[in-house]
XYZ file of C-alpha atoms in Angstrom:
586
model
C 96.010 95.377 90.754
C 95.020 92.954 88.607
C 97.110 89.295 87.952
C 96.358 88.666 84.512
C 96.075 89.852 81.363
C 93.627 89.138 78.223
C 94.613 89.769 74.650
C 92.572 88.991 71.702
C 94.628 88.754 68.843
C 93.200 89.078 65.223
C 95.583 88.313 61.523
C 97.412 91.242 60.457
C 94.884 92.256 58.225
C 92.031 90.751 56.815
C 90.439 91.415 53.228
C 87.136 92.839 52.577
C 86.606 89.575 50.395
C 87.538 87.166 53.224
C 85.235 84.403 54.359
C 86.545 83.095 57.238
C 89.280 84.494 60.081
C 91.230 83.109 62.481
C 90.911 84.340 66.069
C 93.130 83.540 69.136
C 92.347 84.544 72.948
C 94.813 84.228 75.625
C 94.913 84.669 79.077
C 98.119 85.019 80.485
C 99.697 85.773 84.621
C 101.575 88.453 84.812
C 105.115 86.553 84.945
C 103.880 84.436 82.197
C 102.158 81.808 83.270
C 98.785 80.561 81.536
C 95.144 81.253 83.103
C 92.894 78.046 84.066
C 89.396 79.378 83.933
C 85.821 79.913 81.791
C 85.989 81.717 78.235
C 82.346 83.453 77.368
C 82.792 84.987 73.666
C 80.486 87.113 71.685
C 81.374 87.623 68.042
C 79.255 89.918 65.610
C 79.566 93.011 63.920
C 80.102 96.259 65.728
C 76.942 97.489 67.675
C 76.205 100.781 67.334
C 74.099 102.396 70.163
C 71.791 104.343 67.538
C 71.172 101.425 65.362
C 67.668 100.506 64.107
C 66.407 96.911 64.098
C 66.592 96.491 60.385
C 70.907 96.787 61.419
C 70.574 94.418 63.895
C 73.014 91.380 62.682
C 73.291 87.748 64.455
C 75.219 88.024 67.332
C 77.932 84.113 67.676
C 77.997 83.331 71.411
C 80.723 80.614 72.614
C 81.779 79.571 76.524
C 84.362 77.093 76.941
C 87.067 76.030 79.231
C 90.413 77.817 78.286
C 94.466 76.874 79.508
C 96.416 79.850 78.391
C 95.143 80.234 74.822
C 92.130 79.426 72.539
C 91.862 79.308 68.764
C 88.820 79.925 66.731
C 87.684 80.802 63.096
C 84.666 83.271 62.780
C 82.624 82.327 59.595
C 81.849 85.942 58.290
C 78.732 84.901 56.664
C 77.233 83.718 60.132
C 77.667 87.894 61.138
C 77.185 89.231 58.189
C 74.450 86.715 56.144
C 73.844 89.299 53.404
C 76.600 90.955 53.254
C 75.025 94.166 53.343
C 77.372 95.898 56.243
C 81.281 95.144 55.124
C 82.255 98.753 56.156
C 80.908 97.721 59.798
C 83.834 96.563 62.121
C 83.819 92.952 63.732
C 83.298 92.884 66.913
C 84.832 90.228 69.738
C 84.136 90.767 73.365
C 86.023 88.136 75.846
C 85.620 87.642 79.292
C 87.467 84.952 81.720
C 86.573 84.079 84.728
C 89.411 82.084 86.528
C 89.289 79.288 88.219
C 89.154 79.627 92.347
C 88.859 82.630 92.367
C 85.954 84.026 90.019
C 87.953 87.179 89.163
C 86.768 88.062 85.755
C 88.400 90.218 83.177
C 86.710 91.782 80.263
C 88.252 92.489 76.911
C 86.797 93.656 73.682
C 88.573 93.861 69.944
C 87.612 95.221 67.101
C 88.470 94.348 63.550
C 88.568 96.621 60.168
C 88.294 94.529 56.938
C 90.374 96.350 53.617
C 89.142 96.960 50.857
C 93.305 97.806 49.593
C 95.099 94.914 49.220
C 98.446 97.300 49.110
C 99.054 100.824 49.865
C 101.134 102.599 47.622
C 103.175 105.773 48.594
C 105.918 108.213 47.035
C 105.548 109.763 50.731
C 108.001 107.369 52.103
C 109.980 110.056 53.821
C 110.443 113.543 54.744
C 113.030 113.394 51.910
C 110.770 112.858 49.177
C 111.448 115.744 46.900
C 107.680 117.646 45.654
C 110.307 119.778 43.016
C 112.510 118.229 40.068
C 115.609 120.468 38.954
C 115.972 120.764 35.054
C 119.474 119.141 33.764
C 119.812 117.100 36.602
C 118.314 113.520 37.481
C 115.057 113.326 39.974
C 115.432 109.946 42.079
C 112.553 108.908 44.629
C 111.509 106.142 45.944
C 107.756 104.248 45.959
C 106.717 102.537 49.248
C 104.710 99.816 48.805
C 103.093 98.103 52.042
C 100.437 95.213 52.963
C 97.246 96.493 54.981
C 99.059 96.104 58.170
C 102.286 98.148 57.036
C 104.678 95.703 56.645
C 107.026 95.565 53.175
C 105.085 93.794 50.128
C 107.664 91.764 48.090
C 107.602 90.751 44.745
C 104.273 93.233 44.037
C 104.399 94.020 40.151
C 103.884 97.734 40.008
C 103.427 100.535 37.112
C 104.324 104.123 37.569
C 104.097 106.789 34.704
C 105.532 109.707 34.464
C 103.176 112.679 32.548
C 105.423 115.726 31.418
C 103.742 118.710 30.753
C 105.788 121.113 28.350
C 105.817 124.635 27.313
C 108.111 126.911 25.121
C 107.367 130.550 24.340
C 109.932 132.240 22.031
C 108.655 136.132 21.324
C 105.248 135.490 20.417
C 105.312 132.023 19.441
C 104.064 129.763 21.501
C 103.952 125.500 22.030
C 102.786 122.830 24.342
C 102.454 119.488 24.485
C 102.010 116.626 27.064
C 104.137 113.287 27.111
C 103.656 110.248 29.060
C 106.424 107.328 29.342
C 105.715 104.179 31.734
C 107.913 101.596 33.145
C 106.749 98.060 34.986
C 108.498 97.542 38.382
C 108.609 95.227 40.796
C 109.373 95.438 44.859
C 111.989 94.696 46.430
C 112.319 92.262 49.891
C 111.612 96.053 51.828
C 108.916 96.494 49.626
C 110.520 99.559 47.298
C 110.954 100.538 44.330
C 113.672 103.008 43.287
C 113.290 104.978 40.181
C 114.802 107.790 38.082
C 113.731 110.306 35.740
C 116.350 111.603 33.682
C 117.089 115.191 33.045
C 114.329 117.294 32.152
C 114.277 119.948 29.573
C 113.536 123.699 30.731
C 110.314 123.942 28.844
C 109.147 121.265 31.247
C 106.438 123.111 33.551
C 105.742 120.362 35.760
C 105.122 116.654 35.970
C 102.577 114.126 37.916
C 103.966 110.339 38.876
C 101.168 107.940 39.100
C 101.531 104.353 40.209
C 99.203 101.229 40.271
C 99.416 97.862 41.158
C 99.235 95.491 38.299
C 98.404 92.582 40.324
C 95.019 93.895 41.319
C 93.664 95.648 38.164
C 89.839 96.305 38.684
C 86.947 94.658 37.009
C 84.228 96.810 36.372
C 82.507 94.689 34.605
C 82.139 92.457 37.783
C 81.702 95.330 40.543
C 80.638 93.991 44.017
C 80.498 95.734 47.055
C 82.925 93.369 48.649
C 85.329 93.780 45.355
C 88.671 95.266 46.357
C 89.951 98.319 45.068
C 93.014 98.752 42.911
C 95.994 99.898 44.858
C 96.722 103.359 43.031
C 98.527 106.772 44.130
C 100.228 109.825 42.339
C 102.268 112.491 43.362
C 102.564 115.694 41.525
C 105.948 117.789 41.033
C 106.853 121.610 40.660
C 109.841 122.501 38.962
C 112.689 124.244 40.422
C 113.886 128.163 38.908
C 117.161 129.315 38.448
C 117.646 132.513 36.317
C 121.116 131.200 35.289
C 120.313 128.216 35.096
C 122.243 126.935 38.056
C 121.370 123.993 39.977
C 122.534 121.926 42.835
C 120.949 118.312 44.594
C 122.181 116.100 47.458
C 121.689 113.065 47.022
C 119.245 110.691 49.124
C 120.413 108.930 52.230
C 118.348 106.495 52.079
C 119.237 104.717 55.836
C 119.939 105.930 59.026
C 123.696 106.597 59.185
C 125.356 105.235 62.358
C 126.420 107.150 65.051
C 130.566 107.453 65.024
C 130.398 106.751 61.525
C 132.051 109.346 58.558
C 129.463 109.515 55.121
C 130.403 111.744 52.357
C 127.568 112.827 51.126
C 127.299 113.096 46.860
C 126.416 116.532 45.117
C 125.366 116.988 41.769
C 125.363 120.615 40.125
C 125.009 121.754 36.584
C 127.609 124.085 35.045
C 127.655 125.952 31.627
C 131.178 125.203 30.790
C 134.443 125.158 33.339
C 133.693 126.781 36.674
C 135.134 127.357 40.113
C 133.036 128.687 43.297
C 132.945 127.715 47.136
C 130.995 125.712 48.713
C 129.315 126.117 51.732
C 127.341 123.936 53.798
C 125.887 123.724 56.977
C 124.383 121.115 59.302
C 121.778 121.550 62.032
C 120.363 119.343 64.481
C 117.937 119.803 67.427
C 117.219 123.914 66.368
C 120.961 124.196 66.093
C 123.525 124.985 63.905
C 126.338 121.656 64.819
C 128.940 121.955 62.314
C 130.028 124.397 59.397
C 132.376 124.743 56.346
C 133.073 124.983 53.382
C 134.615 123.389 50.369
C 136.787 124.747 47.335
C 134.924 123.137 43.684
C 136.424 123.182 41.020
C 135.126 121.837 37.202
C 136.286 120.992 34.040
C 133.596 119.879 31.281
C 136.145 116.804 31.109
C 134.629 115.451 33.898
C 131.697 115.611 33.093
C 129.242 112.938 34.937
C 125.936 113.297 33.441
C 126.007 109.487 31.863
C 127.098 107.910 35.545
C 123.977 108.334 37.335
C 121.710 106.459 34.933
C 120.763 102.921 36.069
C 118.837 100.640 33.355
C 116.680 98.847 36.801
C 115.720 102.328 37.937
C 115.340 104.862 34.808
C 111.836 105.084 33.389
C 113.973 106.196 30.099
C 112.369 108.984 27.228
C 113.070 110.874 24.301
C 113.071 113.969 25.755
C 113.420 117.067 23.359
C 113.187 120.585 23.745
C 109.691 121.912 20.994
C 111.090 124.297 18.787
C 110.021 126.034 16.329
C 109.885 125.521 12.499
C 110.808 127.749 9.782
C 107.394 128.115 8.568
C 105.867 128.455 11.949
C 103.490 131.430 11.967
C 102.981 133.572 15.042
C 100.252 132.601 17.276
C 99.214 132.984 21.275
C 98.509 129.015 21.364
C 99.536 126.282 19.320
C 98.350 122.638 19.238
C 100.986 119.902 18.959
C 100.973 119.503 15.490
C 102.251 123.402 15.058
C 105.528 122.885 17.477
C 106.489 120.219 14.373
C 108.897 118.244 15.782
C 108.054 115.549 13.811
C 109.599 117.638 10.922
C 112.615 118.523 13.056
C 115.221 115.568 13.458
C 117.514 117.382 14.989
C 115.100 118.725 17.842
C 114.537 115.019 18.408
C 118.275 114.551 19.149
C 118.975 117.310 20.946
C 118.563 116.878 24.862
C 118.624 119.507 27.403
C 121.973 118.046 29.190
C 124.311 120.453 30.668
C 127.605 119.246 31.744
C 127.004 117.763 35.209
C 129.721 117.764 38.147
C 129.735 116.132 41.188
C 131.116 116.753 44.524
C 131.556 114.433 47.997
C 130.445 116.505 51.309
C 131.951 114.421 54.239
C 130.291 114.726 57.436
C 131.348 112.862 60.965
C 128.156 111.937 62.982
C 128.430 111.845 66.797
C 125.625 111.593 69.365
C 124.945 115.298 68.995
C 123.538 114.850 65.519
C 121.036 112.056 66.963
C 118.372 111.559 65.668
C 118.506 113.541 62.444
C 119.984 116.683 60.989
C 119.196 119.134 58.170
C 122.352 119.518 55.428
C 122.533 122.843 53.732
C 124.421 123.634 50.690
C 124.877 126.850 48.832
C 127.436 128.691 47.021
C 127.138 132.445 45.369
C 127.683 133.409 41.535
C 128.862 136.225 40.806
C 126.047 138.050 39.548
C 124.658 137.329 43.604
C 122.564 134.714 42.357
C 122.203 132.102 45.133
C 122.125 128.636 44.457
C 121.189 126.016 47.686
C 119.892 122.968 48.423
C 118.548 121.197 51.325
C 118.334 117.778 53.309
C 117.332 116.378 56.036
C 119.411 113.295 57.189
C 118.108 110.467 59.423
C 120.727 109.490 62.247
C 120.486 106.043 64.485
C 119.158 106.645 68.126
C 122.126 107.035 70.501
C 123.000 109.014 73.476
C 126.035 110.040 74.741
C 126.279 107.822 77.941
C 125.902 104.050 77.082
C 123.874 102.275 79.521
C 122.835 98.403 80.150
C 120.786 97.351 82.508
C 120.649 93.443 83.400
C 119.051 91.183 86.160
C 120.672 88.849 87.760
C 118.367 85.960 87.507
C 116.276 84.996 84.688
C 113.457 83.663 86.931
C 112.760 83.603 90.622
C 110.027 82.995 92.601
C 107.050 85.557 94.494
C 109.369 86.927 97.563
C 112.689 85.907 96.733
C 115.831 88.432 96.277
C 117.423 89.107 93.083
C 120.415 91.248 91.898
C 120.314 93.882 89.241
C 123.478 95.059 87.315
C 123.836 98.344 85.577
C 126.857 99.253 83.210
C 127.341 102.620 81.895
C 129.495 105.353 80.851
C 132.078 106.804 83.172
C 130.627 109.447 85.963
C 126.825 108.655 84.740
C 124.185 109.167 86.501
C 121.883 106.740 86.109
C 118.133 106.399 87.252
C 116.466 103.215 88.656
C 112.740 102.404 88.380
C 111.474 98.978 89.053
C 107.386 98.249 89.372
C 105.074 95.428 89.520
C 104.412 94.417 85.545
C 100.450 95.081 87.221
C 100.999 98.555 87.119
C 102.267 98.652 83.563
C 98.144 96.879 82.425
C 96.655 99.746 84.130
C 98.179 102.431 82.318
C 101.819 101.980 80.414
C 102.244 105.767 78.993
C 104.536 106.463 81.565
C 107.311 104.100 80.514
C 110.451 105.738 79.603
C 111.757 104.559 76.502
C 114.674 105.678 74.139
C 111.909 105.970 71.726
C 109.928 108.201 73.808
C 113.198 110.259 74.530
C 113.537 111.123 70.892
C 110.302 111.998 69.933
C 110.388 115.007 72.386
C 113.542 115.813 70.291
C 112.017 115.283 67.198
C 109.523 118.185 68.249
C 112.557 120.721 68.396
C 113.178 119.975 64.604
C 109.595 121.285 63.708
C 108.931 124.358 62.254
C 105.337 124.940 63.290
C 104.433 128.496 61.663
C 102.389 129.040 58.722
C 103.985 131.544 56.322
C 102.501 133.829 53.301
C 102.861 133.447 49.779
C 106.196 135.220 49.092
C 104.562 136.162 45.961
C 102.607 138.631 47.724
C 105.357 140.628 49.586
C 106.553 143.523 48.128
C 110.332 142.969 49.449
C 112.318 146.035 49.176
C 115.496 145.287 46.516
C 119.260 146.230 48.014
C 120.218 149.770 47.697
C 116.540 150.820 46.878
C 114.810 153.736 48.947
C 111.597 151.813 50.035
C 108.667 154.299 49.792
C 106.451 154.901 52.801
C 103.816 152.102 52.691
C 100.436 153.426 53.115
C 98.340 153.065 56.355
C 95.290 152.279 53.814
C 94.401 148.819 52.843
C 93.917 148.516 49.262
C 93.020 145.481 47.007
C 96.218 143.924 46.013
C 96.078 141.060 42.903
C 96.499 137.725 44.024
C 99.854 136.283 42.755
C 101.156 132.474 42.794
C 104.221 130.599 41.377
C 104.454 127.205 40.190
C 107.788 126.933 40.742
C 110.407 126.612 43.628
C 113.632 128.360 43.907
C 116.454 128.268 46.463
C 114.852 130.456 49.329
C 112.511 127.275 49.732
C 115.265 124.967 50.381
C 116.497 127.931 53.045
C 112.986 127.519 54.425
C 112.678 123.869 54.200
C 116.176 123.807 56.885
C 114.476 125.870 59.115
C 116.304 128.911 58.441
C 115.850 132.643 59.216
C 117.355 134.583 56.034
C 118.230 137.900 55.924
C 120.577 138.200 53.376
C 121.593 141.195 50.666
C 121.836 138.140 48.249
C 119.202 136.869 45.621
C 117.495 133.678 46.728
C 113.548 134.331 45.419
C 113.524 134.222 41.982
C 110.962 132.271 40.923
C 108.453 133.629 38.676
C 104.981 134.963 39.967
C 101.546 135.242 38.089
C 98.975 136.695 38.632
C 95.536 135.153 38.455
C 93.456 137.858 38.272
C 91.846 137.419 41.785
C 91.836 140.224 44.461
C 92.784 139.864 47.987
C 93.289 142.281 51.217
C 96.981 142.661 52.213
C 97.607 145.116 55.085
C 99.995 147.364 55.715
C 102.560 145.127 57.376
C 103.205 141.878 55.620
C 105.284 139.000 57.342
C 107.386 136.822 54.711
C 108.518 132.954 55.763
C 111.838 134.476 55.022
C 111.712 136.288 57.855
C 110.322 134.066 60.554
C 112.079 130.704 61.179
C 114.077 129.343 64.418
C 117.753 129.635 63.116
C 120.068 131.910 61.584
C 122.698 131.270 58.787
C 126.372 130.682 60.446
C 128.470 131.786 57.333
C 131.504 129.916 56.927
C 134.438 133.094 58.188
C 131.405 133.360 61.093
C 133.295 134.330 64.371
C 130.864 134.040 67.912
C 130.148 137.562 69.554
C 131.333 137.921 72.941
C 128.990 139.508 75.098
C 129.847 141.888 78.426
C 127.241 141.260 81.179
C 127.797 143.845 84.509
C 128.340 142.670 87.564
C 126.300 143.604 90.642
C 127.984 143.878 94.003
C 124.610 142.901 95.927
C 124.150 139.686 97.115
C 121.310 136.954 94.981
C 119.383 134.917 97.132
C 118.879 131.539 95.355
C 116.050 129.960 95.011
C 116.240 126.432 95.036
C 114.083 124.173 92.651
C 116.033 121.062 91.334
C 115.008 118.318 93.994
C 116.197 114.987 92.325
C 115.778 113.121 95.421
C 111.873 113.233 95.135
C 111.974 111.483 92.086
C 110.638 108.217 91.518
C 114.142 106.762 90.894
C 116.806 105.976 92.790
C 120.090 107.632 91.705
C 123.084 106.038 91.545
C 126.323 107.040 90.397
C 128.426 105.087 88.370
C 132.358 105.167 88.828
């Protein structure tokens, strides 16, 4: 096994532009201790094995005595005199031979320069709505990261929002495009939080874009080692409710403790005064943990749609709904100019803005809902019209039976005794491993690690099917005879939707629906292009791990026969072969 380690350790990042980076090379005992020996360095640009002598570069070689560590710069221009091959990786290949003994160990490193000074993303969770809901707010969040990942403070930052719109009233027809912009700038975690206020229904969809204002490209002065300007968008669909109905949970933004109570905040649109029930469920690890369901009820006195606007966040505009003038004449398309809204004050003071109510879901976390669950909320109109909403909800690592694990001695010496103390939860049974730290520089992907723990449980959260375009399946309506489908497969018009309705946010928990109710109702053209269906057509609706628990759901208690004749078990749990030993605490 070997007795000591080499790292070569490189900045964080380095810049396309950069002339000059700092290297470091250490050679380190496994308990620490610092390696006396020879350092032979190469430095150059990565070698490839099919390159031609015309992409040969110089090749920097170095030997000198090394204690521990050794610092170095590497002049790029001494690899790279033309600076011809910046998309090439630089290479560093170490070797130290120690002192005594002549037992060498070989490392090698490579380095990729950026051309990005930032990365930019509206991706910054699995929360990240791709759908806005008209009358109600969209929040999100922008991400914005160094090279290497970590948070970018203080980074000036645009981000537009374009709003495509389009009314059609009988024949008459309008569109138009607006675009509003806001300057930003990150916080110490390197985000920005921002709001778009309630869109209009004639809204059809809208694209975010965001750039860095800090490193605006020159064109005029291109270079191949010029960096690029940080720059990403992020387009959004619009949610469809036939009524007009709409629900959102708000964003947890941070893990929420374990033992902890949240109440989680609910915006919903309402035409006037309502009362319906609530329902929501919450799954976690392919199951459903926790049920209920909550009695709402509205009055337009109470109305909240002016508390959720925040002057920092709200990229703010004058959003109106096109309407037509008096003197508008029929037409299939119009240009802006024929929506007139110029000529229409009051269009340009009228905003789509329902009265907006809000509700608080409280919800208990325990180490069952480690490390993340999916909230569900729906309630029913009355016409059957279901209106839901979906979340999934990031929960700190924690398991059920606390554990520490401390030696007795912070340093002893090769072939000395030391003591080891474990503390844990009542009757646990714990596992001890303990190994040379030699082992662990051969091959560490056997260490087990809370980490590695919960990423086998993240994999039970996954739904890993693909699904077909539900505006392709001819679902048969409740209380409608279905007609035989025909064995022959004919060319069937290819539909598509734009628009999201509240059997995606079913999906989106990982539910299996089957449900007399109305949850697809968004609207589906067709583009004119054929495509094969057969005769047996599978719907996501219909293919997802879990089933809906409704709230009055009772369990089903199941009768299984007993058998007078004897089993003969097999036996197949042998914990005393593992690699641990097992103790049990008291």
């Amino acid at each position: 096994l070997p007795k000591f380690d080499v790292k070569i350790t490189f900045p964080p990042y380095v810049l396309v532009n950069a002339k000059q980076i700092p290297v470091q090379v250490c050679a380190e005992y496994t308990y620490g201790k610092p390696v006396q020996g020879t350092l032979n360095l190469n430095t150059s640009l990565e070698i490839y094995s099919y390159s031609y002598s015309y992409d040969r570069t110089p090749i920097i070689h170095n030997s000198v005595k090394i204690d521990g560590c050794y610092n170095y710069t590497v002049n790029v221009s001494a690899i790279d005199p033309d600076h011809n091959y910046y998309y090439r990786r630089i290479m560093v290949v170490a070797n130290v031979i120690e002192n005594g003994t002549g037992v060498q160990i070989n490392k090698t490193q490579y380095l990729q320069r950026e051309h990005s000074p930032l990365n930019l993303d509206f991706n910054t969770d699995q929360n990240q709505r791709h759908y806005y809901k008209p009358g109600l707010p969209y929040t999100g969040r922008l991400k914005v990261t160094n090279p290497d990942g970590t948070p970018a403070e203080g980074e000036p930052t645009q981000i537009c929002a374009t709003v495509n719109r389009k009314r059609i009233i009988d024949i008459w027809l309008a569109q138009r495009t607006v675009q509003y912009c806001k300057n930003f700038t990150s916080d110490v975690n390197g985000y920005i939080k921002y709001t778009l206020e309630p869109q209009n229904v004639d809204s059809i969809s809208i694209s975010l874009e965001a750039k860095s204002l800090k490193y605006a490209r020159d064109s005029s002065n291109y270079s191949p080692d010029s960096l690029n300007q940080p720059i990403t968008s992020l387009y959004l669909n619009p949610f469809y409710s036939p009524s007009g109905s709409f629900i959102q949970l708000k964003t947890v933004d941070k893990p929420i403790p374990c033992g902890a109570q949240k109440n989680i905040r609910l915006l919903f649109t309402s035409e006037g005064n309502a009362n319906f029930n609530l329902n929501y469920q919450i799954m976690s690890k392919g199951k459903v943990v926790n049920t209920g369901t909550q009695k709402v009820t509205f009055d337009t006195k109470n109305d909240v749609s002016g508390n959720f606007e925040n002057d920092n966040d709200l990229i703010d505009a004058s959003e109106t709904q096109i309407v037509p003038t008096p003197d508008s004449t029929p037409a299939s398309s119009s240009s802006e100019s024929d929506s007139n809204e110029d000529n229409c004050p009051e269009a340009k003071d009228a905003r789509y803005t329902p009265p907006i109510g809000e509700v608080h879901i409280p919800i208990t976390v325990d180490d069952s809902y480690s490390p993340q669950i999916t909230l569900l909320v729906f309630y029913v109109r009355e016409d059957g019209e279901t209106v839901a909403d979906s979340q999934k909800i990031e929960v700190e690592k924690c398991f059920k039976n606390k554990v520490n694990f401390e030696f007795g001695d912070e340093e002893k010496q090769p072939g000395t005794k030391t003591t080891i103390r474990i503390t844990s939860s009542p009757n646990s049974l714990c596992g001890v491993k303990i190994v040379d730290k030699s082992v662990s520089l051969l091959d560490s992907s056997d260490q087990l690690t809370k980490d590695n723990v919960f990423q086998l449980i993240e994999d039970m959260n996954r739904n890993n099917y693909y699904s077909s375009n539900p505006c392709n399946e001819n679902i048969p309506q409740p209380g409608l005879q279905s007609s035989p489908r025909s064995k022959i497969i004919q060319p069937q018009p290819y539909s598509s939707s734009s628009y999201e309705d509240s059997l995606a946010s079913f999906q989106d928990a990982g539910y299996l629906v089957i449900s007399n109710l109305i949850l697809f109702t968004r609207p589906c053209s067709n583009n004119g292009v054929m495509s094969i269906s057969g005769p047996v057509r599978h719907s996501k609706a219909f293919a997802a791990p879990a089933a809906i628990a409704g709230p009055d759901a009772k369990p089903v208690k199941f009768v299984v026969p007993t058998s007078t004749t004897s089993v003969k078990v097999v036996r197949d749990y042998f914990p005393e072969t593992w690699l641990f030993q097992l103790q049990m605490t008291g």
